[in-house]
Each structure stands twice: as C-alpha cells, then as structure tokens.
JSON list of C-alpha atoms in Angstrom, two decimals:
[
{"chain": "A", "resi": 1, "resn": "MET", "atom": "CA", "xyz": [1.66, -0.95, 22.30]},
{"chain": "A", "resi": 2, "resn": "LEU", "atom": "CA", "xyz": [0.68, 1.83, 20.78]},
{"chain": "A", "resi": 3, "resn": "PHE", "atom": "CA", "xyz": [-2.16, 4.58, 21.26]},
{"chain": "A", "resi": 4, "resn": "HIS", "atom": "CA", "xyz": [-3.90, 2.91, 24.21]},
{"chain": "A", "resi": 5, "resn": "ALA", "atom": "CA", "xyz": [-2.42, 1.38, 27.61]},
{"chain": "A", "resi": 6, "resn": "ALA", "atom": "CA", "xyz": [-3.44, -2.36, 27.08]},
{"chain": "A", "resi": 7, "resn": "PRO", "atom": "CA", "xyz": [-1.24, -5.30, 28.94]},
{"chain": "A", "resi": 8, "resn": "PRO", "atom": "CA", "xyz": [0.74, -7.66, 26.75]},
{"chain": "A", "resi": 9, "resn": "GLY", "atom": "CA", "xyz": [-1.49, -10.71, 25.54]},
{"chain": "A", "resi": 10, "resn": "GLY", "atom": "CA", "xyz": [-2.76, -13.01, 28.62]},
{"chain": "A", "resi": 11, "resn": "GLU", "atom": "CA", "xyz": [-2.64, -10.20, 31.33]},
{"chain": "A", "resi": 12, "resn": "TRP", "atom": "CA", "xyz": [-5.03, -7.94, 32.23]},
{"chain": "A", "resi": 13, "resn": "PHE", "atom": "CA", "xyz": [-4.90, -4.19, 33.70]},
{"chain": "A", "resi": 14, "resn": "ASN", "atom": "CA", "xyz": [-7.43, -2.56, 35.71]},
{"chain": "A", "resi": 15, "resn": "ASP", "atom": "CA", "xyz": [-8.05, 0.71, 37.79]},
{"chain": "A", "resi": 16, "resn": "PRO", "atom": "CA", "xyz": [-5.62, 3.54, 37.26]},
{"chain": "A", "resi": 17, "resn": "VAL", "atom": "CA", "xyz": [-4.50, 4.29, 40.41]},
{"chain": "A", "resi": 18, "resn": "ALA", "atom": "CA", "xyz": [-2.19, 7.04, 39.77]},
{"chain": "A", "resi": 19, "resn": "LEU", "atom": "CA", "xyz": [-0.75, 8.64, 36.90]},
{"chain": "A", "resi": 20, "resn": "VAL", "atom": "CA", "xyz": [2.38, 11.44, 37.08]},
{"chain": "A", "resi": 21, "resn": "ARG", "atom": "CA", "xyz": [4.84, 13.59, 34.98]},
{"chain": "A", "resi": 22, "resn": "HIS", "atom": "CA", "xyz": [8.20, 12.25, 36.46]},
{"chain": "A", "resi": 23, "resn": "ASP", "atom": "CA", "xyz": [11.31, 12.61, 34.47]},
{"chain": "A", "resi": 24, "resn": "GLY", "atom": "CA", "xyz": [9.81, 14.00, 31.06]},
{"chain": "A", "resi": 25, "resn": "GLU", "atom": "CA", "xyz": [7.76, 10.94, 30.83]},
{"chain": "A", "resi": 26, "resn": "TRP", "atom": "CA", "xyz": [3.99, 10.08, 31.95]},
{"chain": "A", "resi": 27, "resn": "ARG", "atom": "CA", "xyz": [3.60, 6.98, 34.62]},
{"chain": "A", "resi": 28, "resn": "LEU", "atom": "CA", "xyz": [0.44, 5.34, 34.74]},
{"chain": "A", "resi": 29, "resn": "PHE", "atom": "CA", "xyz": [0.42, 2.55, 38.00]},
{"chain": "A", "resi": 30, "resn": "VAL", "atom": "CA", "xyz": [-2.62, 0.37, 37.39]},
{"chain": "A", "resi": 31, "resn": "GLN", "atom": "CA", "xyz": [-3.65, -2.99, 38.96]},
{"chain": "A", "resi": 32, "resn": "HIS", "atom": "CA", "xyz": [-2.03, -5.84, 37.29]},
{"chain": "A", "resi": 33, "resn": "ARG", "atom": "CA", "xyz": [-2.83, -9.56, 36.93]},
{"chain": "A", "resi": 34, "resn": "ALA", "atom": "CA", "xyz": [-0.39, -11.11, 35.13]},
{"chain": "A", "resi": 35, "resn": "ASP", "atom": "CA", "xyz": [-2.39, -14.70, 35.32]},
{"chain": "A", "resi": 36, "resn": "ALA", "atom": "CA", "xyz": [-5.86, -13.97, 33.63]},
{"chain": "A", "resi": 37, "resn": "PRO", "atom": "CA", "xyz": [-8.04, -15.18, 33.30]},
{"chain": "A", "resi": 38, "resn": "HIS", "atom": "CA", "xyz": [-7.59, -17.27, 36.39]},
{"chain": "A", "resi": 39, "resn": "PHE", "atom": "CA", "xyz": [-6.90, -14.32, 38.96]},
{"chain": "A", "resi": 40, "resn": "ARG", "atom": "CA", "xyz": [-5.16, -15.43, 42.26]},
{"chain": "A", "resi": 41, "resn": "ALA", "atom": "CA", "xyz": [-3.63, -12.57, 42.82]},
{"chain": "A", "resi": 42, "resn": "THR", "atom": "CA", "xyz": [-3.82, -9.16, 42.38]},
{"chain": "A", "resi": 43, "resn": "GLY", "atom": "CA", "xyz": [-0.60, -6.38, 42.06]},
{"chain": "A", "resi": 44, "resn": "TRP", "atom": "CA", "xyz": [0.32, -3.07, 40.20]},
{"chain": "A", "resi": 45, "resn": "ALA", "atom": "CA", "xyz": [2.42, -2.14, 36.95]},
{"chain": "A", "resi": 46, "resn": "ARG", "atom": "CA", "xyz": [3.42, 0.67, 35.82]},
{"chain": "A", "resi": 47, "resn": "LEU", "atom": "CA", "xyz": [3.64, 2.02, 31.79]},
{"chain": "A", "resi": 48, "resn": "SER", "atom": "CA", "xyz": [5.46, 5.23, 30.73]},
{"chain": "A", "resi": 49, "resn": "SER", "atom": "CA", "xyz": [4.48, 7.43, 27.61]},
{"chain": "A", "resi": 50, "resn": "PRO", "atom": "CA", "xyz": [6.24, 10.38, 26.40]},
{"chain": "A", "resi": 51, "resn": "ASP", "atom": "CA", "xyz": [3.09, 12.08, 25.22]},
{"chain": "A", "resi": 52, "resn": "LEU", "atom": "CA", "xyz": [-0.18, 9.86, 26.68]},
{"chain": "A", "resi": 53, "resn": "LEU", "atom": "CA", "xyz": [-0.39, 8.13, 22.98]},
{"chain": "A", "resi": 54, "resn": "ARG", "atom": "CA", "xyz": [2.59, 5.74, 22.81]},
{"chain": "A", "resi": 55, "resn": "TRP", "atom": "CA", "xyz": [2.46, 3.25, 26.36]},
{"chain": "A", "resi": 56, "resn": "ARG", "atom": "CA", "xyz": [4.81, 1.63, 27.15]},
{"chain": "A", "resi": 57, "resn": "HIS", "atom": "CA", "xyz": [4.55, -1.75, 29.55]},
{"chain": "A", "resi": 58, "resn": "ASP", "atom": "CA", "xyz": [7.44, -1.68, 32.00]},
{"chain": "A", "resi": 59, "resn": "GLY", "atom": "CA", "xyz": [6.64, -4.17, 34.42]},
{"chain": "A", "resi": 60, "resn": "PRO", "atom": "CA", "xyz": [5.57, -5.48, 38.07]},
{"chain": "A", "resi": 61, "resn": "VAL", "atom": "CA", "xyz": [6.14, -2.77, 40.63]},
{"chain": "A", "resi": 62, "resn": "ILE", "atom": "CA", "xyz": [4.56, -4.53, 43.55]},
{"chain": "A", "resi": 63, "resn": "PRO", "atom": "CA", "xyz": [4.65, -7.83, 42.41]},
{"chain": "A", "resi": 64, "resn": "ALA", "atom": "CA", "xyz": [1.07, -10.63, 42.70]},
{"chain": "A", "resi": 65, "resn": "ASP", "atom": "CA", "xyz": [1.29, -11.73, 45.60]},
{"chain": "A", "resi": 66, "resn": "CYS", "atom": "CA", "xyz": [-1.62, -14.65, 46.76]},
{"chain": "A", "resi": 67, "resn": "ALA", "atom": "CA", "xyz": [-1.43, -13.91, 50.77]},
{"chain": "A", "resi": 68, "resn": "ARG", "atom": "CA", "xyz": [-1.69, -10.16, 50.19]},
{"chain": "A", "resi": 69, "resn": "TRP", "atom": "CA", "xyz": [-3.99, -8.84, 47.19]},
{"chain": "A", "resi": 70, "resn": "ALA", "atom": "CA", "xyz": [-2.48, -5.12, 46.21]},
{"chain": "A", "resi": 71, "resn": "TYR", "atom": "CA", "xyz": [-5.45, -2.86, 45.37]},
{"chain": "A", "resi": 72, "resn": "SER", "atom": "CA", "xyz": [-4.97, 0.25, 46.75]},
{"chain": "A", "resi": 73, "resn": "GLY", "atom": "CA", "xyz": [-1.67, 2.26, 47.66]},
{"chain": "A", "resi": 74, "resn": "CYS", "atom": "CA", "xyz": [-0.09, 5.00, 46.12]},
{"chain": "A", "resi": 75, "resn": "VAL", "atom": "CA", "xyz": [3.23, 6.45, 44.87]},
{"chain": "A", "resi": 76, "resn": "VAL", "atom": "CA", "xyz": [5.62, 8.84, 46.30]},
{"chain": "A", "resi": 77, "resn": "ARG", "atom": "CA", "xyz": [8.18, 10.92, 44.67]},
{"chain": "A", "resi": 78, "resn": "ASP", "atom": "CA", "xyz": [11.71, 10.35, 46.97]},
{"chain": "A", "resi": 79, "resn": "GLY", "atom": "CA", "xyz": [14.46, 12.02, 45.68]},
{"chain": "A", "resi": 80, "resn": "ASP", "atom": "CA", "xyz": [14.92, 10.95, 42.12]},
{"chain": "A", "resi": 81, "resn": "ALA", "atom": "CA", "xyz": [12.58, 8.11, 42.63]},
{"chain": "A", "resi": 82, "resn": "LEU", "atom": "CA", "xyz": [8.84, 7.18, 42.27]},
{"chain": "A", "resi": 83, "resn": "LEU", "atom": "CA", "xyz": [7.93, 4.53, 45.04]},
{"chain": "A", "resi": 84, "resn": "ALA", "atom": "CA", "xyz": [4.56, 2.77, 45.04]},
{"chain": "A", "resi": 85, "resn": "PHE", "atom": "CA", "xyz": [3.39, 1.30, 48.25]},
{"chain": "A", "resi": 86, "resn": "HIS", "atom": "CA", "xyz": [0.76, -1.24, 48.74]},
{"chain": "A", "resi": 87, "resn": "THR", "atom": "CA", "xyz": [-2.07, -0.27, 52.10]},
{"chain": "A", "resi": 88, "resn": "LEU", "atom": "CA", "xyz": [-4.90, -1.58, 53.28]}
]
C-alpha cells in the first residue's frame, strides 16, 4: 500500500476513528470489514506510516464480531502501548 491508506484486496475500510503519533510513526485506526462485500460484521484495523504518505496495514485491533459491531470506540496510551476500545 503506497500513498494511500487502503485495505487489502477484498476488504473494506471506512470512517477513520483515530490518528495518533506513536513510536515515531503515525497510527491510523479505521472501521474494518474483512468480509466485503457481505458486511456481516465491523471491527477496527490499524495502519502505520512513517510520513503520512506510505501506509502499512497492521491488521485488526478490534476483531469483527457478528454479535457486537464496533462502530465507535477510542484509543488511549497506556505507558508505551496504544489500546483500542470498543465503546457503545
């Protein structure tokens, strides 16, 4: 993925929910649906970038769960870690 924060083929990103600087890189948290175009569940994914131009998909941080779709949430720093939480 280069010059655009885009999902892997067959997956879908929507609604950036947090952009933070952490450990010398930008971290972008987005709604994530790995089962596009079926859209049975929504979770969150994280992308990383050293310069806001080149992006790497780091994978799910709040996995999709058909019982609880993760539309909203927050990201907090806990010491050296970033933690993503699903909120209602």
